[in-house]
C-alpha positions as protocol buffer text, in pm:
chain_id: "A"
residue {
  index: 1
  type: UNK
  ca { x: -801 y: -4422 z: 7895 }
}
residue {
  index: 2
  type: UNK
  ca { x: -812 y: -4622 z: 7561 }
}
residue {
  index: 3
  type: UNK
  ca { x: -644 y: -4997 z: 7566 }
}
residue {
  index: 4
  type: UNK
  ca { x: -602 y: -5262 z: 7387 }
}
residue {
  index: 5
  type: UNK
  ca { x: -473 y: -5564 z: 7489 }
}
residue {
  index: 6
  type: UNK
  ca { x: -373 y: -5825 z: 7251 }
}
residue {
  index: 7
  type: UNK
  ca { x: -343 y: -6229 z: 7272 }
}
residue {
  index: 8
  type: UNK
  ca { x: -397 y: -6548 z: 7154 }
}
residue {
  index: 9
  type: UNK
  ca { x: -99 y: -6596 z: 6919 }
}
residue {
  index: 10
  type: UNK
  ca { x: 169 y: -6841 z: 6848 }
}
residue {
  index: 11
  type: UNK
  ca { x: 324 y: -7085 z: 6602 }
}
residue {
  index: 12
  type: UNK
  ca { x: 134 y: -7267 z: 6366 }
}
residue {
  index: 13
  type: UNK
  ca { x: 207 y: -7490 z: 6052 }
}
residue {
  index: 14
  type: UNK
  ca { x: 87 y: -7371 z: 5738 }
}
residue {
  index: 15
  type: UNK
  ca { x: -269 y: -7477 z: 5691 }
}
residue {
  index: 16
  type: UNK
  ca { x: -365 y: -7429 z: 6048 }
}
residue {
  index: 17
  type: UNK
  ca { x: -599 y: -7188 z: 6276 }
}
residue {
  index: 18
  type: UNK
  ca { x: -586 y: -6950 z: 6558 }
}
residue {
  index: 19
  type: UNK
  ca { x: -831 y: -6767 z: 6747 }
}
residue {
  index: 20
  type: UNK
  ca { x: -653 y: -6365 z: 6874 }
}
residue {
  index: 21
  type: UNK
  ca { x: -864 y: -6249 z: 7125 }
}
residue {
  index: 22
  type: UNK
  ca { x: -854 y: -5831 z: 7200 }
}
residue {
  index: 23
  type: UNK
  ca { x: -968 y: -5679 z: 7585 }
}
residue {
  index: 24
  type: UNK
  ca { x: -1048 y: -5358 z: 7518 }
}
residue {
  index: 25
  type: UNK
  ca { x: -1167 y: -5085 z: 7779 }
}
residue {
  index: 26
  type: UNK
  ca { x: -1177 y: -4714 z: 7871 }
}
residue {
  index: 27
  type: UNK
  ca { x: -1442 y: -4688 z: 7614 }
}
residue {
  index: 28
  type: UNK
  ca { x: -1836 y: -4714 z: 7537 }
}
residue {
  index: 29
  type: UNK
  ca { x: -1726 y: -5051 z: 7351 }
}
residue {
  index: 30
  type: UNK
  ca { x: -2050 y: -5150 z: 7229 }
}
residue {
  index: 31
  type: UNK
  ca { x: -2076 y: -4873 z: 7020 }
}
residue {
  index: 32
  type: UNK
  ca { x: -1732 y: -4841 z: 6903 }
}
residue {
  index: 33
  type: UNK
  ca { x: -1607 y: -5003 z: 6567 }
}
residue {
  index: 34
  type: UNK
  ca { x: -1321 y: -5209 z: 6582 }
}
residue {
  index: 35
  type: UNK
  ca { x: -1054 y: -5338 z: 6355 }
}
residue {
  index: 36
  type: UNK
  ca { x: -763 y: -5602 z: 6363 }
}
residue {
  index: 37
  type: UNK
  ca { x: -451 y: -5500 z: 6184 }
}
residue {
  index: 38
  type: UNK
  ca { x: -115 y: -5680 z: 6118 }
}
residue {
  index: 39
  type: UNK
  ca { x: 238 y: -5590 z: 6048 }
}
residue {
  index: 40
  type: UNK
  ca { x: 469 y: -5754 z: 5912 }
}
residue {
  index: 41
  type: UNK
  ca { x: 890 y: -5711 z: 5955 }
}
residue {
  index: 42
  type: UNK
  ca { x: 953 y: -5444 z: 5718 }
}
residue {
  index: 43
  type: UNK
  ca { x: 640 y: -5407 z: 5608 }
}
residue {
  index: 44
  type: UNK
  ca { x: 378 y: -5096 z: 5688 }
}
residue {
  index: 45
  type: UNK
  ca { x: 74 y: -5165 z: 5958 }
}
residue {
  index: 46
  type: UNK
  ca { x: -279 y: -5332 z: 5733 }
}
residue {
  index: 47
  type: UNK
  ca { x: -591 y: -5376 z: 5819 }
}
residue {
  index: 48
  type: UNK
  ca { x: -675 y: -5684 z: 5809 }
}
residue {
  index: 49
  type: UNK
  ca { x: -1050 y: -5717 z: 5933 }
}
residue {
  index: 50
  type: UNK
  ca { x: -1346 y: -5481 z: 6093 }
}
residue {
  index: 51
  type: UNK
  ca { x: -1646 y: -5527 z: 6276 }
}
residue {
  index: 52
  type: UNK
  ca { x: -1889 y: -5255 z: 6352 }
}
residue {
  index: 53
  type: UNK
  ca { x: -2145 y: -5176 z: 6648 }
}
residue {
  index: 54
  type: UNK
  ca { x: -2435 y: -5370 z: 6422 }
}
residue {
  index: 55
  type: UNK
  ca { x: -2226 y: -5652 z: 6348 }
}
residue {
  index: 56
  type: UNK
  ca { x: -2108 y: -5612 z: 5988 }
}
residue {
  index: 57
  type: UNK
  ca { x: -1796 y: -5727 z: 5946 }
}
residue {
  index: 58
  type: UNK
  ca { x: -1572 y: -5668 z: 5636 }
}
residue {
  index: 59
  type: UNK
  ca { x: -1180 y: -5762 z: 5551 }
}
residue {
  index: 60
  type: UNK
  ca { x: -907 y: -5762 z: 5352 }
}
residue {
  index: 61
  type: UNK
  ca { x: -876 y: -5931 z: 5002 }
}
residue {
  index: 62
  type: UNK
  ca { x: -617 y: -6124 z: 5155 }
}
residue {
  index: 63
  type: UNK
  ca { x: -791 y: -6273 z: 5421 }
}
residue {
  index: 64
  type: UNK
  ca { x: -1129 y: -6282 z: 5301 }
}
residue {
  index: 65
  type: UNK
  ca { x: -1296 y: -6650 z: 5328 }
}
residue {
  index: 66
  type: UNK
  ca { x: -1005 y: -6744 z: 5560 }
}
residue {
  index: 67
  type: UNK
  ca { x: -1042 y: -6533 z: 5909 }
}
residue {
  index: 68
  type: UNK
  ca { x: -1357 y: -6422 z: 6035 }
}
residue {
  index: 69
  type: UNK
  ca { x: -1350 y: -6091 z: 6308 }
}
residue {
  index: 70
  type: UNK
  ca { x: -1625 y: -6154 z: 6609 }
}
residue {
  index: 71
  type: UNK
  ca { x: -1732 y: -5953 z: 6885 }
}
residue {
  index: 72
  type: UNK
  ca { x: -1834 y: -5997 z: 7264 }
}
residue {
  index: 73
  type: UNK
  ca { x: -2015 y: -5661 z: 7329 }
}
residue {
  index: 74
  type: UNK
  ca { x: -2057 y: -5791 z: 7707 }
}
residue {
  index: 75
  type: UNK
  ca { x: -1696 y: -5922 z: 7753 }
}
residue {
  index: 76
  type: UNK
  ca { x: -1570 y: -5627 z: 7576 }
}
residue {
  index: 77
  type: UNK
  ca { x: -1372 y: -5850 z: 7343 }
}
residue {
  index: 78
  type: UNK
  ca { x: -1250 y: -5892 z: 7005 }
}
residue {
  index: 79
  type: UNK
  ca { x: -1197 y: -6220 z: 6802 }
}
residue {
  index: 80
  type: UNK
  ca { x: -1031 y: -6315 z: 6532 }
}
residue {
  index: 81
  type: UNK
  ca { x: -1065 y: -6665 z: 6404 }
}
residue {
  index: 82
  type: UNK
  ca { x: -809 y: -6734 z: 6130 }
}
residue {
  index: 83
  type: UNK
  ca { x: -806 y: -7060 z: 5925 }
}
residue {
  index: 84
  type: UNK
  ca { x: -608 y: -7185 z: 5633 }
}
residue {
  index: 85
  type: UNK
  ca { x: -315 y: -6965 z: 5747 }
}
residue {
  index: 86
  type: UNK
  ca { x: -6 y: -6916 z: 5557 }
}
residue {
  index: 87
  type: UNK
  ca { x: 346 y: -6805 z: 5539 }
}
residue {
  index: 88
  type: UNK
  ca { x: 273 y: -6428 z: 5422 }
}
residue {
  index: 89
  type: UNK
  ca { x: 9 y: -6400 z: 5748 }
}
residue {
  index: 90
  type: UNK
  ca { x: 315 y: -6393 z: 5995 }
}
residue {
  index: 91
  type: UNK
  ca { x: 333 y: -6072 z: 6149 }
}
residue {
  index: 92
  type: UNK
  ca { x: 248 y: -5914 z: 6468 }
}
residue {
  index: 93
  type: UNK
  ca { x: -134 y: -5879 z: 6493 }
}
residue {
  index: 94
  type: UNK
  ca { x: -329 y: -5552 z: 6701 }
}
residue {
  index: 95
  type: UNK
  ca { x: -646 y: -5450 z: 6756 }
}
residue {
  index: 96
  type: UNK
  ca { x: -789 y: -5064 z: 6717 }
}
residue {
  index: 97
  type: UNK
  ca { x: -1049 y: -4872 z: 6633 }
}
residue {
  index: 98
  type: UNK
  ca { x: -1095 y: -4822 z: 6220 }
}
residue {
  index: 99
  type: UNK
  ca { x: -980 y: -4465 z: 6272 }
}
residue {
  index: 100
  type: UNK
  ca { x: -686 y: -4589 z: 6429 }
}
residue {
  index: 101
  type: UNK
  ca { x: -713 y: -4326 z: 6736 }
}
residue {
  index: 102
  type: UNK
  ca { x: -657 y: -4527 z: 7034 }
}
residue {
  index: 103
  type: UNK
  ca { x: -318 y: -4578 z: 7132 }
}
residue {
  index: 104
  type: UNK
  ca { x: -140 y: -4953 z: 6991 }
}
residue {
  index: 105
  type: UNK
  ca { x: -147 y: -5204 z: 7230 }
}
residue {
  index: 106
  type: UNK
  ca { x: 169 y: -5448 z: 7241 }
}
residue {
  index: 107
  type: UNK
  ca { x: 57 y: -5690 z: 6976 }
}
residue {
  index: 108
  type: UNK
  ca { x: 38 y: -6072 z: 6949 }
}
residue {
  index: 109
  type: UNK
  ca { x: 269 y: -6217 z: 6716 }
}
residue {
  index: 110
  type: UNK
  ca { x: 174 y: -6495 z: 6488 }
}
residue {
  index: 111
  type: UNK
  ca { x: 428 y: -6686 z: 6330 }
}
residue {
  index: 112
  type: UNK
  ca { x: 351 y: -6948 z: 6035 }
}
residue {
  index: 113
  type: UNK
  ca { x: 593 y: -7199 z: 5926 }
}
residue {
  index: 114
  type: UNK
  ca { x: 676 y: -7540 z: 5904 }
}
């Protein structure tokens, strides 16, 4: 079946990086679309960045010029680089298709703050 599984987070000061990574499998992954959402407490599941089979990436406003979403077609893995990070990126961070079908892995949390 369809998994995800998240990691790669941590705390970080403001102004810092991380890299998520996402294993995915139980899927023809180099064909699929994939996306990297967040959520944050109290707040609704975003999308944050996706990356499709030809490589085109796009993201969200918010993080746009700060993360950058990568793919490993042979690895079967997800990236997500994220620079410059701030106080309002804390949240828990998952990776899923764009159509949000598979089922929600358990999520890497990233937590910003001095």
């Amino acid at each position: 079946q369809v998994q995800f599984v998240e990691s790669g987070g941590g705390l970080v000061q403001p102004g810092g990086s991380l890299r998520l990574s996402c294993a995915a499998s139980g899927f023809t992954f180099s064909a699929a679309p994939m996306s990297w959402y967040r959520q944050a407490p109290g707040k609704a599941r975003e999308r944050v960045a996706s990356i499709f089979s030809g490589g085109s990436t796009n993201y969200a406003n918010s993080v746009k010029g700060r993360f950058t979403i990568s793919r490993d077609n042979a690895k079967k893995m997800v990236y997500l680089q994220m620079n410059s990070l701030k106080a309002e990126d804390t949240a828990v961070y998952f990776c899923n298709f764009p159509s949000q079908s598979g089922a929600w892995g358990q999520g890497t949390q990233v937590t910003v703050s001095s």
